[in-house]
PDB file of C-alpha atoms in Angstrom:
ATOM      1  CA  UNK A  21      -6.844  20.337 -14.359  1.00 69.00           C
ATOM      2  CA  UNK A  22      -4.213  18.444 -15.993  1.00 78.00           C
ATOM      3  CA  UNK A  23      -1.581  19.106 -13.595  1.00 85.00           C
ATOM      4  CA  UNK A  24      -3.803  18.159 -10.873  1.00 88.00           C
ATOM      5  CA  UNK A  25      -4.196  14.952 -12.561  1.00 86.00           C
ATOM      6  CA  UNK A  26      -0.791  14.291 -13.556  1.00 86.00           C
ATOM      7  CA  UNK A  27       0.415  15.095  -9.778  1.00 88.00           C
ATOM      8  CA  UNK A  28      -2.547  12.563  -8.451  1.00 88.00           C
ATOM      9  CA  UNK A  29      -1.548  10.047 -10.883  1.00 88.00           C
ATOM     10  CA  UNK A  30       2.311  10.191  -9.578  1.00 88.00           C
ATOM     11  CA  UNK A  31       1.281  10.651  -5.916  1.00 88.00           C
ATOM     12  CA  UNK A  32      -0.559   7.286  -6.367  1.00 89.00           C
ATOM     13  CA  UNK A  33       2.183   5.378  -8.280  1.00 88.00           C
ATOM     14  CA  UNK A  34       4.906   6.668  -5.294  1.00 90.00           C
ATOM     15  CA  UNK A  35       3.001   6.705  -2.016  1.00 90.00           C
ATOM     16  CA  UNK A  36       1.024   3.158  -2.748  1.00 90.00           C
ATOM     17  CA  UNK A  37       3.920   0.815  -2.673  1.00 92.00           C
ATOM     18  CA  UNK A  38       5.030   2.539   0.611  1.00 92.00           C
ATOM     19  CA  UNK A  39       1.791   2.123   2.115  1.00 90.00           C
ATOM     20  CA  UNK A  40       1.632  -1.476   0.975  1.00 91.00           C
ATOM     21  CA  UNK A  41       5.435  -2.140   2.398  1.00 92.00           C
ATOM     22  CA  UNK A  42       4.242  -0.694   5.740  1.00 91.00           C
ATOM     23  CA  UNK A  43       1.496  -3.073   5.966  1.00 90.00           C
ATOM     24  CA  UNK A  44       3.831  -5.844   5.201  1.00 91.00           C
ATOM     25  CA  UNK A  45       6.163  -4.466   7.881  1.00 92.00           C
ATOM     26  CA  UNK A  46       3.075  -4.534  10.461  1.00 88.00           C
ATOM     27  CA  UNK A  47       2.307  -8.116   9.578  1.00 86.00           C
ATOM     28  CA  UNK A  48       5.843  -9.191   9.886  1.00 88.00           C
ATOM     29  CA  UNK A  49       6.218  -7.494  13.085  1.00 86.00           C
ATOM     30  CA  UNK A  50       2.859  -9.131  14.613  1.00 83.00           C
ATOM     31  CA  UNK A  51       3.591 -12.608  13.266  1.00 82.00           C
ATOM     32  CA  UNK A  52       7.308 -12.496  14.896  1.00 83.00           C
ATOM     33  CA  UNK A  53       6.056 -11.171  18.125  1.00 80.00           C
ATOM     34  CA  UNK A  54       3.538 -13.995  18.081  1.00 79.00           C
ATOM     35  CA  UNK A  55       6.349 -16.720  17.792  1.00 81.00           C
ATOM     36  CA  UNK A  56       8.591 -14.896  20.145  1.00 82.00           C
ATOM     37  CA  UNK A  57       6.027 -14.586  22.654  1.00 78.00           C
ATOM     38  CA  UNK A  58       4.813 -17.347  24.684  1.00 77.00           C
ATOM     39  CA  UNK A  59       1.330 -15.887  25.221  1.00 75.00           C
ATOM     40  CA  UNK A  60       0.314 -16.196  21.665  1.00 67.00           C
ATOM     41  CA  UNK A  61      -1.063 -13.397  19.515  1.00 65.00           C
ATOM     42  CA  UNK A  62      -0.342  -9.980  20.951  1.00 65.00           C
ATOM     43  CA  UNK A  63      -3.225  -7.499  21.696  1.00 70.00           C
ATOM     44  CA  UNK A  64      -4.343  -6.276  18.470  1.00 70.00           C
ATOM     45  CA  UNK A  65      -5.314  -2.347  18.727  1.00 71.00           C
ATOM     46  CA  UNK A  66      -5.726   0.434  15.868  1.00 72.00           C
ATOM     47  CA  UNK A  67      -1.923   0.950  15.602  1.00 76.00           C
ATOM     48  CA  UNK A  68      -2.153  -2.346  13.982  1.00 77.00           C
ATOM     49  CA  UNK A  69      -5.308  -2.239  12.095  1.00 80.00           C
ATOM     50  CA  UNK A  70      -4.988   0.962  10.467  1.00 84.00           C
ATOM     51  CA  UNK A  71      -1.729   0.326   8.580  1.00 85.00           C
ATOM     52  CA  UNK A  72      -3.297  -2.780   7.483  1.00 84.00           C
ATOM     53  CA  UNK A  73      -6.589  -1.281   5.947  1.00 86.00           C
ATOM     54  CA  UNK A  74      -4.208   1.363   4.345  1.00 86.00           C
ATOM     55  CA  UNK A  75      -2.233  -1.294   2.805  1.00 88.00           C
ATOM     56  CA  UNK A  76      -5.238  -2.996   1.387  1.00 87.00           C
ATOM     57  CA  UNK A  77      -6.895   0.249  -0.087  1.00 88.00           C
ATOM     58  CA  UNK A  78      -3.481   1.071  -1.456  1.00 90.00           C
ATOM     59  CA  UNK A  79      -3.231  -2.386  -3.208  1.00 89.00           C
ATOM     60  CA  UNK A  80      -6.646  -1.770  -4.671  1.00 89.00           C
ATOM     61  CA  UNK A  81      -5.574   1.928  -5.675  1.00 90.00           C
ATOM     62  CA  UNK A  82      -2.039   0.530  -6.936  1.00 90.00           C
ATOM     63  CA  UNK A  83      -3.679  -1.506  -9.309  1.00 90.00           C
ATOM     64  CA  UNK A  84      -6.096   1.036 -10.936  1.00 90.00           C
ATOM     65  CA  UNK A  85      -3.107   3.225 -11.144  1.00 90.00           C
ATOM     66  CA  UNK A  86      -0.871   0.439 -12.686  1.00 89.00           C
ATOM     67  CA  UNK A  87      -3.644  -0.016 -15.605  1.00 90.00           C
ATOM     68  CA  UNK A  88      -3.794   3.648 -15.969  1.00 88.00           C
ATOM     69  CA  UNK A  89       0.208   3.876 -16.207  1.00 88.00           C
ATOM     70  CA  UNK A  90       0.304   0.779 -18.827  1.00 88.00           C
ATOM     71  CA  UNK A  91      -2.075   2.777 -21.096  1.00 87.00           C
ATOM     72  CA  UNK A  92      -0.188   6.211 -20.667  1.00 84.00           C
ATOM     73  CA  UNK A  93       2.942   4.936 -21.541  1.00 84.00           C
ATOM     74  CA  UNK A  94       1.939   2.769 -24.358  1.00 85.00           C
ATOM     75  CA  UNK A  95       0.323   5.523 -26.039  1.00 72.00           C
ATOM     76  CA  UNK A  96       2.972   7.917 -25.438  1.00 64.00           C
ATOM     77  CA  UNK A  97       5.666   5.528 -26.940  1.00 62.00           C
ATOM     78  CA  UNK A  98       3.772   4.853 -30.199  1.00 59.00           C
TER      79      UNK A  98
END
């Protein structure tokens, strides 16, 4: 059970920043397309909302994991 918790901890610590970066990329792509196009904002569909929702969820999980990492690493180094 300890190995599963350890694996899940490192999975969250690695995957969450990747999901957040992907969400930022999608936001940048939407803003860039709206600046370049003459019609204004592009049509938003699920391919735009899913990465944004994933980024917001990953941000919450990353904050929780970051707090857990501070506790884990401060205890190990004392």
